[in-house]
Amino acid sequence: MMNFNYDDVQITEVSRRLNNVVACKIVAVDSKSGIRLEVAKNQTIELMPKDFEVFKYEPGMWVDCQLHKINGQVVGCRRIGMTPPAFIPEQ
C-alpha cells in the first residue's frame, strides 16, 4: 500500500464541503491525454498530471478535486491528490 500525504482540505468532512472537494473516479489513463475523471453523472474531464509526479495512475482509483461549475456543468477542475480511504464513495 502506498503512503500518501493529504492536504488539509481533504481530511475532514467539513473541510471538504467548505472547499468543494469531491472524490472523482479515474475511468481511463492515456499517456498523451492524461487521466480521464468521472466528475459528475455522465460527465468526464481530462487532466494532465504534472511532469514531476512519479506515480502510476490506474482506472478505478479515486482522486480528490475541487470542481468549478456553471449551471451545473463542470467547467474547471483542480486536482488536490489521492482520495483518503474514508472518503471513497461506496459502489
PDB file of N, CA and C in Angstrom:
ATOM      1  N   MET A   1       0.829  -1.176   0.000  1.00  0.00           N
ATOM      2  CA  MET A   1       0.000   0.000   0.000  1.00  0.00           C
ATOM      3  C   MET A   1       0.878   1.245   0.000  1.00  0.00           C
ATOM      4  N   MET A   2       0.473   2.253  -0.753  1.00  0.00           N
ATOM      5  CA  MET A   2       1.257   3.470  -0.862  1.00  0.00           C
ATOM      6  C   MET A   2       0.909   4.425   0.273  1.00  0.00           C
ATOM      7  N   ASN A   3       1.877   5.217   0.667  1.00  0.00           N
ATOM      8  CA  ASN A   3       1.669   6.196   1.715  1.00  0.00           C
ATOM      9  C   ASN A   3       1.489   7.565   1.065  1.00  0.00           C
ATOM     10  N   PHE A   4       0.324   8.195   1.270  1.00  0.00           N
ATOM     11  CA  PHE A   4       0.039   9.484   0.665  1.00  0.00           C
ATOM     12  C   PHE A   4       0.057  10.568   1.732  1.00  0.00           C
ATOM     13  N   ASN A   5       0.530  11.743   1.360  1.00  0.00           N
ATOM     14  CA  ASN A   5       0.425  12.914   2.223  1.00  0.00           C
ATOM     15  C   ASN A   5      -0.815  13.668   1.782  1.00  0.00           C
ATOM     16  N   TYR A   6      -1.758  13.867   2.686  1.00  0.00           N
ATOM     17  CA  TYR A   6      -3.007  14.507   2.333  1.00  0.00           C
ATOM     18  C   TYR A   6      -2.979  15.986   2.674  1.00  0.00           C
ATOM     19  N   ASP A   7      -3.659  16.781   1.850  1.00  0.00           N
ATOM     20  CA  ASP A   7      -3.811  18.216   2.053  1.00  0.00           C
ATOM     21  C   ASP A   7      -4.837  18.437   3.163  1.00  0.00           C
ATOM     22  N   ASP A   8      -4.725  19.536   3.893  1.00  0.00           N
ATOM     23  CA  ASP A   8      -5.659  19.834   4.986  1.00  0.00           C
ATOM     24  C   ASP A   8      -7.110  19.911   4.512  1.00  0.00           C
ATOM     25  N   VAL A   9      -7.357  20.310   3.258  1.00  0.00           N
ATOM     26  CA  VAL A   9      -8.731  20.435   2.767  1.00  0.00           C
ATOM     27  C   VAL A   9      -9.366  19.079   2.487  1.00  0.00           C
ATOM     28  N   GLN A  10      -8.608  17.995   2.571  1.00  0.00           N
ATOM     29  CA  GLN A  10      -9.109  16.656   2.253  1.00  0.00           C
ATOM     30  C   GLN A  10      -9.484  15.817   3.461  1.00  0.00           C
ATOM     31  N   ILE A  11      -9.033  16.180   4.633  1.00  0.00           N
ATOM     32  CA  ILE A  11      -9.041  15.201   5.719  1.00  0.00           C
ATOM     33  C   ILE A  11     -10.248  15.231   6.647  1.00  0.00           C
ATOM     34  N   THR A  12     -11.104  16.244   6.555  1.00  0.00           N
ATOM     35  CA  THR A  12     -12.326  16.227   7.355  1.00  0.00           C
ATOM     36  C   THR A  12     -13.514  16.494   6.436  1.00  0.00           C
ATOM     37  N   GLU A  13     -14.659  15.974   6.831  1.00  0.00           N
ATOM     38  CA  GLU A  13     -15.863  16.151   6.017  1.00  0.00           C
ATOM     39  C   GLU A  13     -16.239  17.627   5.905  1.00  0.00           C
ATOM     40  N   VAL A  14     -16.094  18.374   6.999  1.00  0.00           N
ATOM     41  CA  VAL A  14     -16.425  19.803   6.983  1.00  0.00           C
ATOM     42  C   VAL A  14     -15.494  20.565   6.049  1.00  0.00           C
ATOM     43  N   SER A  15     -14.211  20.301   6.150  1.00  0.00           N
ATOM     44  CA  SER A  15     -13.233  20.977   5.293  1.00  0.00           C
ATOM     45  C   SER A  15     -13.472  20.649   3.821  1.00  0.00           C
ATOM     46  N   ARG A  16     -13.806  19.401   3.519  1.00  0.00           N
ATOM     47  CA  ARG A  16     -14.090  19.004   2.139  1.00  0.00           C
ATOM     48  C   ARG A  16     -15.291  19.771   1.607  1.00  0.00           C
ATOM     49  N   ARG A  17     -16.343  19.886   2.409  1.00  0.00           N
ATOM     50  CA  ARG A  17     -17.551  20.585   1.975  1.00  0.00           C
ATOM     51  C   ARG A  17     -17.280  22.075   1.774  1.00  0.00           C
ATOM     52  N   LEU A  18     -16.566  22.708   2.709  1.00  0.00           N
ATOM     53  CA  LEU A  18     -16.271  24.140   2.615  1.00  0.00           C
ATOM     54  C   LEU A  18     -15.370  24.471   1.423  1.00  0.00           C
ATOM     55  N   ASN A  19     -14.515  23.539   1.023  1.00  0.00           N
ATOM     56  CA  ASN A  19     -13.564  23.771  -0.061  1.00  0.00           C
ATOM     57  C   ASN A  19     -13.965  23.113  -1.376  1.00  0.00           C
ATOM     58  N   ASN A  20     -15.201  22.613  -1.451  1.00  0.00           N
ATOM     59  CA  ASN A  20     -15.717  21.972  -2.667  1.00  0.00           C
ATOM     60  C   ASN A  20     -14.827  20.839  -3.159  1.00  0.00           C
ATOM     61  N   VAL A  21     -14.348  20.019  -2.236  1.00  0.00           N
ATOM     62  CA  VAL A  21     -13.509  18.880  -2.611  1.00  0.00           C
ATOM     63  C   VAL A  21     -14.416  17.676  -2.844  1.00  0.00           C
ATOM     64  N   VAL A  22     -14.253  17.051  -4.007  1.00  0.00           N
ATOM     65  CA  VAL A  22     -15.082  15.923  -4.416  1.00  0.00           C
ATOM     66  C   VAL A  22     -14.178  14.770  -4.843  1.00  0.00           C
ATOM     67  N   ALA A  23     -14.554  13.554  -4.475  1.00  0.00           N
ATOM     68  CA  ALA A  23     -13.830  12.365  -4.928  1.00  0.00           C
ATOM     69  C   ALA A  23     -14.285  12.034  -6.345  1.00  0.00           C
ATOM     70  N   CYS A  24     -13.328  11.933  -7.265  1.00  0.00           N
ATOM     71  CA  CYS A  24     -13.627  11.621  -8.667  1.00  0.00           C
ATOM     72  C   CYS A  24     -12.919  10.324  -9.046  1.00  0.00           C
ATOM     73  N   LYS A  25     -13.623   9.468  -9.753  1.00  0.00           N
ATOM     74  CA  LYS A  25     -13.077   8.165 -10.142  1.00  0.00           C
ATOM     75  C   LYS A  25     -12.311   8.285 -11.457  1.00  0.00           C
ATOM     76  N   ILE A  26     -11.130   7.670 -11.510  1.00  0.00           N
ATOM     77  CA  ILE A  26     -10.361   7.613 -12.752  1.00  0.00           C
ATOM     78  C   ILE A  26     -10.981   6.537 -13.629  1.00  0.00           C
ATOM     79  N   VAL A  27     -11.418   6.924 -14.836  1.00  0.00           N
ATOM     80  CA  VAL A  27     -12.049   5.957 -15.730  1.00  0.00           C
ATOM     81  C   VAL A  27     -11.121   5.523 -16.861  1.00  0.00           C
ATOM     82  N   ALA A  28     -10.089   6.324 -17.135  1.00  0.00           N
ATOM     83  CA  ALA A  28      -9.138   5.953 -18.187  1.00  0.00           C
ATOM     84  C   ALA A  28      -7.819   6.681 -17.958  1.00  0.00           C
ATOM     85  N   VAL A  29      -6.743   6.054 -18.419  1.00  0.00           N
ATOM     86  CA  VAL A  29      -5.416   6.648 -18.333  1.00  0.00           C
ATOM     87  C   VAL A  29      -4.776   6.538 -19.710  1.00  0.00           C
ATOM     88  N   ASP A  30      -4.267   7.677 -20.214  1.00  0.00           N
ATOM     89  CA  ASP A  30      -3.634   7.703 -21.527  1.00  0.00           C
ATOM     90  C   ASP A  30      -2.367   8.544 -21.413  1.00  0.00           C
ATOM     91  N   SER A  31      -1.263   8.052 -21.946  1.00  0.00           N
ATOM     92  CA  SER A  31       0.000   8.772 -21.822  1.00  0.00           C
ATOM     93  C   SER A  31      -0.020  10.112 -22.557  1.00  0.00           C
ATOM     94  N   LYS A  32      -0.877  10.264 -23.559  1.00  0.00           N
ATOM     95  CA  LYS A  32      -0.937  11.521 -24.311  1.00  0.00           C
ATOM     96  C   LYS A  32      -1.926  12.517 -23.720  1.00  0.00           C
ATOM     97  N   SER A  33      -3.096  12.050 -23.304  1.00  0.00           N
ATOM     98  CA  SER A  33      -4.124  12.978 -22.827  1.00  0.00           C
ATOM     99  C   SER A  33      -4.226  13.039 -21.304  1.00  0.00           C
ATOM    100  N   GLY A  34      -3.526  12.187 -20.587  1.00  0.00           N
ATOM    101  CA  GLY A  34      -3.542  12.214 -19.128  1.00  0.00           C
ATOM    102  C   GLY A  34      -4.583  11.283 -18.540  1.00  0.00           C
ATOM    103  N   ILE A  35      -5.191  11.725 -17.444  1.00  0.00           N
ATOM    104  CA  ILE A  35      -6.194  10.900 -16.773  1.00  0.00           C
ATOM    105  C   ILE A  35      -7.583  11.464 -17.043  1.00  0.00           C
ATOM    106  N   ARG A  36      -8.528  10.567 -17.296  1.00  0.00           N
ATOM    107  CA  ARG A  36      -9.925  10.964 -17.512  1.00  0.00           C
ATOM    108  C   ARG A  36     -10.674  10.650 -16.234  1.00  0.00           C
ATOM    109  N   LEU A  37     -11.337  11.669 -15.680  1.00  0.00           N
ATOM    110  CA  LEU A  37     -12.065  11.540 -14.425  1.00  0.00           C
ATOM    111  C   LEU A  37     -13.554  11.662 -14.648  1.00  0.00           C
ATOM    112  N   GLU A  38     -14.316  10.852 -13.936  1.00  0.00           N
ATOM    113  CA  GLU A  38     -15.767  10.991 -13.911  1.00  0.00           C
ATOM    114  C   GLU A  38     -16.070  12.002 -12.807  1.00  0.00           C
ATOM    115  N   VAL A  39     -16.436  13.235 -13.203  1.00  0.00           N
ATOM    116  CA  VAL A  39     -16.619  14.312 -12.234  1.00  0.00           C
ATOM    117  C   VAL A  39     -18.077  14.505 -11.833  1.00  0.00           C
ATOM    118  N   ALA A  40     -18.975  14.048 -12.642  1.00  0.00           N
ATOM    119  CA  ALA A  40     -20.405  14.124 -12.360  1.00  0.00           C
ATOM    120  C   ALA A  40     -21.070  13.028 -13.175  1.00  0.00           C
ATOM    121  N   LYS A  41     -22.332  12.791 -12.896  1.00  0.00           N
ATOM    122  CA  LYS A  41     -23.035  11.756 -13.640  1.00  0.00           C
ATOM    123  C   LYS A  41     -23.002  12.103 -15.130  1.00  0.00           C
ATOM    124  N   ASN A  42     -22.504  11.182 -15.936  1.00  0.00           N
ATOM    125  CA  ASN A  42     -22.408  11.331 -17.394  1.00  0.00           C
ATOM    126  C   ASN A  42     -21.513  12.483 -17.831  1.00  0.00           C
ATOM    127  N   GLN A  43     -20.571  12.918 -16.981  1.00  0.00           N
ATOM    128  CA  GLN A  43     -19.631  13.959 -17.386  1.00  0.00           C
ATOM    129  C   GLN A  43     -18.223  13.574 -16.956  1.00  0.00           C
ATOM    130  N   THR A  44     -17.299  13.650 -17.906  1.00  0.00           N
ATOM    131  CA  THR A  44     -15.897  13.368 -17.608  1.00  0.00           C
ATOM    132  C   THR A  44     -15.064  14.586 -17.971  1.00  0.00           C
ATOM    133  N   ILE A  45     -13.868  14.632 -17.402  1.00  0.00           N
ATOM    134  CA  ILE A  45     -12.931  15.705 -17.694  1.00  0.00           C
ATOM    135  C   ILE A  45     -11.538  15.095 -17.719  1.00  0.00           C
ATOM    136  N   GLU A  46     -10.650  15.653 -18.547  1.00  0.00           N
ATOM    137  CA  GLU A  46      -9.290  15.133 -18.639  1.00  0.00           C
ATOM    138  C   GLU A  46      -8.321  16.079 -17.957  1.00  0.00           C
ATOM    139  N   LEU A  47      -7.407  15.508 -17.190  1.00  0.00           N
ATOM    140  CA  LEU A  47      -6.359  16.260 -16.515  1.00  0.00           C
ATOM    141  C   LEU A  47      -5.018  15.636 -16.862  1.00  0.00           C
ATOM    142  N   MET A  48      -4.022  16.483 -17.061  1.00  0.00           N
ATOM    143  CA  MET A  48      -2.672  16.003 -17.325  1.00  0.00           C
ATOM    144  C   MET A  48      -1.868  16.107 -16.036  1.00  0.00           C
ATOM    145  N   PRO A  49      -1.372  14.983 -15.512  1.00  0.00           N
ATOM    146  CA  PRO A  49      -0.532  15.035 -14.308  1.00  0.00           C
ATOM    147  C   PRO A  49       0.718  15.874 -14.571  1.00  0.00           C
ATOM    148  N   LYS A  50       1.259  16.441 -13.513  1.00  0.00           N
ATOM    149  CA  LYS A  50       2.469  17.258 -13.614  1.00  0.00           C
ATOM    150  C   LYS A  50       3.657  16.382 -13.996  1.00  0.00           C
ATOM    151  N   ASP A  51       4.620  16.980 -14.677  1.00  0.00           N
ATOM    152  CA  ASP A  51       5.803  16.245 -15.116  1.00  0.00           C
ATOM    153  C   ASP A  51       6.603  15.656 -13.961  1.00  0.00           C
ATOM    154  N   PHE A  52       6.589  16.326 -12.813  1.00  0.00           N
ATOM    155  CA  PHE A  52       7.401  15.860 -11.685  1.00  0.00           C
ATOM    156  C   PHE A  52       6.756  14.719 -10.909  1.00  0.00           C
ATOM    157  N   GLU A  53       5.498  14.393 -11.212  1.00  0.00           N
ATOM    158  CA  GLU A  53       4.836  13.313 -10.488  1.00  0.00           C
ATOM    159  C   GLU A  53       5.419  11.961 -10.892  1.00  0.00           C
ATOM    160  N   VAL A  54       5.761  11.177  -9.906  1.00  0.00           N
ATOM    161  CA  VAL A  54       6.244   9.823 -10.153  1.00  0.00           C
ATOM    162  C   VAL A  54       5.229   8.895  -9.493  1.00  0.00           C
ATOM    163  N   PHE A  55       4.158   8.646 -10.221  1.00  0.00           N
ATOM    164  CA  PHE A  55       3.065   7.855  -9.677  1.00  0.00           C
ATOM    165  C   PHE A  55       2.338   7.212 -10.847  1.00  0.00           C
ATOM    166  N   LYS A  56       1.935   5.985 -10.681  1.00  0.00           N
ATOM    167  CA  LYS A  56       1.221   5.286 -11.744  1.00  0.00           C
ATOM    168  C   LYS A  56      -0.271   5.300 -11.445  1.00  0.00           C
ATOM    169  N   TYR A  57      -1.002   6.089 -12.221  1.00  0.00           N
ATOM    170  CA  TYR A  57      -2.453   6.134 -12.093  1.00  0.00           C
ATOM    171  C   TYR A  57      -3.058   4.957 -12.832  1.00  0.00           C
ATOM    172  N   GLU A  58      -4.146   4.410 -12.272  1.00  0.00           N
ATOM    173  CA  GLU A  58      -4.837   3.288 -12.895  1.00  0.00           C
ATOM    174  C   GLU A  58      -6.340   3.520 -12.828  1.00  0.00           C
ATOM    175  N   PRO A  59      -7.079   3.040 -13.832  1.00  0.00           N
ATOM    176  CA  PRO A  59      -8.535   3.154 -13.782  1.00  0.00           C
ATOM    177  C   PRO A  59      -9.075   2.495 -12.511  1.00  0.00           C
ATOM    178  N   GLY A  60     -10.070   3.138 -11.918  1.00  0.00           N
ATOM    179  CA  GLY A  60     -10.659   2.629 -10.689  1.00  0.00           C
ATOM    180  C   GLY A  60     -10.156   3.334  -9.444  1.00  0.00           C
ATOM    181  N   MET A  61      -9.034   4.048  -9.554  1.00  0.00           N
ATOM    182  CA  MET A  61      -8.526   4.814  -8.417  1.00  0.00           C
ATOM    183  C   MET A  61      -9.382   6.069  -8.236  1.00  0.00           C
ATOM    184  N   TRP A  62      -9.319   6.658  -7.047  1.00  0.00           N
ATOM    185  CA  TRP A  62     -10.084   7.857  -6.726  1.00  0.00           C
ATOM    186  C   TRP A  62      -9.146   9.022  -6.453  1.00  0.00           C
ATOM    187  N   VAL A  63      -9.489  10.190  -7.023  1.00  0.00           N
ATOM    188  CA  VAL A  63      -8.695  11.403  -6.899  1.00  0.00           C
ATOM    189  C   VAL A  63      -9.589  12.518  -6.364  1.00  0.00           C
ATOM    190  N   ASP A  64      -9.088  13.297  -5.413  1.00  0.00           N
ATOM    191  CA  ASP A  64      -9.833  14.453  -4.913  1.00  0.00           C
ATOM    192  C   ASP A  64      -9.589  15.655  -5.808  1.00  0.00           C
ATOM    193  N   CYS A  65     -10.685  16.344  -6.139  1.00  0.00           N
ATOM    194  CA  CYS A  65     -10.610  17.525  -6.992  1.00  0.00           C
ATOM    195  C   CYS A  65     -11.505  18.622  -6.436  1.00  0.00           C
ATOM    196  N   GLN A  66     -11.135  19.861  -6.729  1.00  0.00           N
ATOM    197  CA  GLN A  66     -12.014  20.992  -6.488  1.00  0.00           C
ATOM    198  C   GLN A  66     -12.662  21.301  -7.828  1.00  0.00           C
ATOM    199  N   LEU A  67     -13.985  21.175  -7.890  1.00  0.00           N
ATOM    200  CA  LEU A  67     -14.706  21.378  -9.143  1.00  0.00           C
ATOM    201  C   LEU A  67     -15.290  22.785  -9.195  1.00  0.00           C
ATOM    202  N   HIS A  68     -15.225  23.386 -10.374  1.00  0.00           N
ATOM    203  CA  HIS A  68     -15.817  24.699 -10.619  1.00  0.00           C
ATOM    204  C   HIS A  68     -16.950  24.479 -11.609  1.00  0.00           C
ATOM    205  N   LYS A  69     -18.170  24.834 -11.187  1.00  0.00           N
ATOM    206  CA  LYS A  69     -19.344  24.571 -12.010  1.00  0.00           C
ATOM    207  C   LYS A  69     -20.040  25.866 -12.400  1.00  0.00           C
ATOM    208  N   ILE A  70     -20.634  25.846 -13.588  1.00  0.00           N
ATOM    209  CA  ILE A  70     -21.517  26.903 -14.058  1.00  0.00           C
ATOM    210  C   ILE A  70     -22.769  26.225 -14.571  1.00  0.00           C
ATOM    211  N   ASN A  71     -23.919  26.600 -14.016  1.00  0.00           N
ATOM    212  CA  ASN A  71     -25.203  25.996 -14.385  1.00  0.00           C
ATOM    213  C   ASN A  71     -25.183  24.472 -14.307  1.00  0.00           C
ATOM    214  N   GLY A  72     -24.517  23.939 -13.305  1.00  0.00           N
ATOM    215  CA  GLY A  72     -24.487  22.501 -13.092  1.00  0.00           C
ATOM    216  C   GLY A  72     -23.465  21.741 -13.918  1.00  0.00           C
ATOM    217  N   GLN A  73     -22.808  22.410 -14.860  1.00  0.00           N
ATOM    218  CA  GLN A  73     -21.787  21.762 -15.686  1.00  0.00           C
ATOM    219  C   GLN A  73     -20.397  22.078 -15.139  1.00  0.00           C
ATOM    220  N   VAL A  74     -19.542  21.087 -15.078  1.00  0.00           N
ATOM    221  CA  VAL A  74     -18.175  21.294 -14.615  1.00  0.00           C
ATOM    222  C   VAL A  74     -17.394  22.001 -15.717  1.00  0.00           C
ATOM    223  N   VAL A  75     -16.831  23.163 -15.372  1.00  0.00           N
ATOM    224  CA  VAL A  75     -16.058  23.935 -16.348  1.00  0.00           C
ATOM    225  C   VAL A  75     -14.584  24.013 -15.970  1.00  0.00           C
ATOM    226  N   GLY A  76     -14.265  23.574 -14.755  1.00  0.00           N
ATOM    227  CA  GLY A  76     -12.885  23.581 -14.317  1.00  0.00           C
ATOM    228  C   GLY A  76     -12.676  22.565 -13.211  1.00  0.00           C
ATOM    229  N   CYS A  77     -11.440  22.114 -13.104  1.00  0.00           N
ATOM    230  CA  CYS A  77     -11.138  21.076 -12.133  1.00  0.00           C
ATOM    231  C   CYS A  77      -9.692  21.235 -11.689  1.00  0.00           C
ATOM    232  N   ARG A  78      -9.480  21.253 -10.384  1.00  0.00           N
ATOM    233  CA  ARG A  78      -8.122  21.309  -9.833  1.00  0.00           C
ATOM    234  C   ARG A  78      -7.909  20.061  -9.001  1.00  0.00           C
ATOM    235  N   ARG A  79      -6.934  19.262  -9.387  1.00  0.00           N
ATOM    236  CA  ARG A  79      -6.657  18.022  -8.661  1.00  0.00           C
ATOM    237  C   ARG A  79      -5.898  18.346  -7.383  1.00  0.00           C
ATOM    238  N   ILE A  80      -6.396  17.789  -6.273  1.00  0.00           N
ATOM    239  CA  ILE A  80      -5.773  18.002  -4.963  1.00  0.00           C
ATOM    240  C   ILE A  80      -4.805  16.870  -4.642  1.00  0.00           C
ATOM    241  N   GLY A  81      -5.229  15.643  -4.857  1.00  0.00           N
ATOM    242  CA  GLY A  81      -4.416  14.468  -4.536  1.00  0.00           C
ATOM    243  C   GLY A  81      -5.303  13.244  -4.471  1.00  0.00           C
ATOM    244  N   MET A  82      -4.737  12.140  -4.066  1.00  0.00           N
ATOM    245  CA  MET A  82      -5.497  10.904  -3.954  1.00  0.00           C
ATOM    246  C   MET A  82      -6.511  11.023  -2.827  1.00  0.00           C
ATOM    247  N   THR A  83      -7.671  10.400  -3.008  1.00  0.00           N
ATOM    248  CA  THR A  83      -8.752  10.452  -2.024  1.00  0.00           C
ATOM    249  C   THR A  83      -8.400   9.584  -0.808  1.00  0.00           C
ATOM    250  N   PRO A  84      -8.511  10.142   0.406  1.00  0.00           N
ATOM    251  CA  PRO A  84      -8.304   9.312   1.598  1.00  0.00           C
ATOM    252  C   PRO A  84      -9.337   8.174   1.628  1.00  0.00           C
ATOM    253  N   PRO A  85      -8.957   7.006   2.090  1.00  0.00           N
ATOM    254  CA  PRO A  85      -9.873   5.846   2.084  1.00  0.00           C
ATOM    255  C   PRO A  85     -11.223   6.114   2.733  1.00  0.00           C
ATOM    256  N   ALA A  86     -11.281   6.955   3.762  1.00  0.00           N
ATOM    257  CA  ALA A  86     -12.551   7.223   4.451  1.00  0.00           C
ATOM    258  C   ALA A  86     -13.555   7.953   3.570  1.00  0.00           C
ATOM    259  N   PHE A  87     -13.103   8.581   2.481  1.00  0.00           N
ATOM    260  CA  PHE A  87     -13.993   9.381   1.647  1.00  0.00           C
ATOM    261  C   PHE A  87     -14.234   8.784   0.259  1.00  0.00           C
ATOM    262  N   ILE A  88     -13.792   7.566   0.043  1.00  0.00           N
ATOM    263  CA  ILE A  88     -14.068   6.891  -1.226  1.00  0.00           C
ATOM    264  C   ILE A  88     -15.521   6.439  -1.204  1.00  0.00           C
ATOM    265  N   PRO A  89     -16.325   6.880  -2.190  1.00  0.00           N
ATOM    266  CA  PRO A  89     -17.756   6.513  -2.204  1.00  0.00           C
ATOM    267  C   PRO A  89     -17.943   5.013  -2.331  1.00  0.00           C
ATOM    268  N   GLU A  90     -19.008   4.515  -1.714  1.00  0.00           N
ATOM    269  CA  GLU A  90     -19.352   3.105  -1.836  1.00  0.00           C
ATOM    270  C   GLU A  90     -19.997   2.881  -3.195  1.00  0.00           C
ATOM    271  N   GLN A  91     -19.704   1.776  -3.791  1.00  0.00           N
ATOM    272  CA  GLN A  91     -20.219   1.471  -5.130  1.00  0.00           C
ATOM    273  C   GLN A  91     -21.497   0.709  -5.032  1.00  0.00           C
TER     274      GLN A  91
END
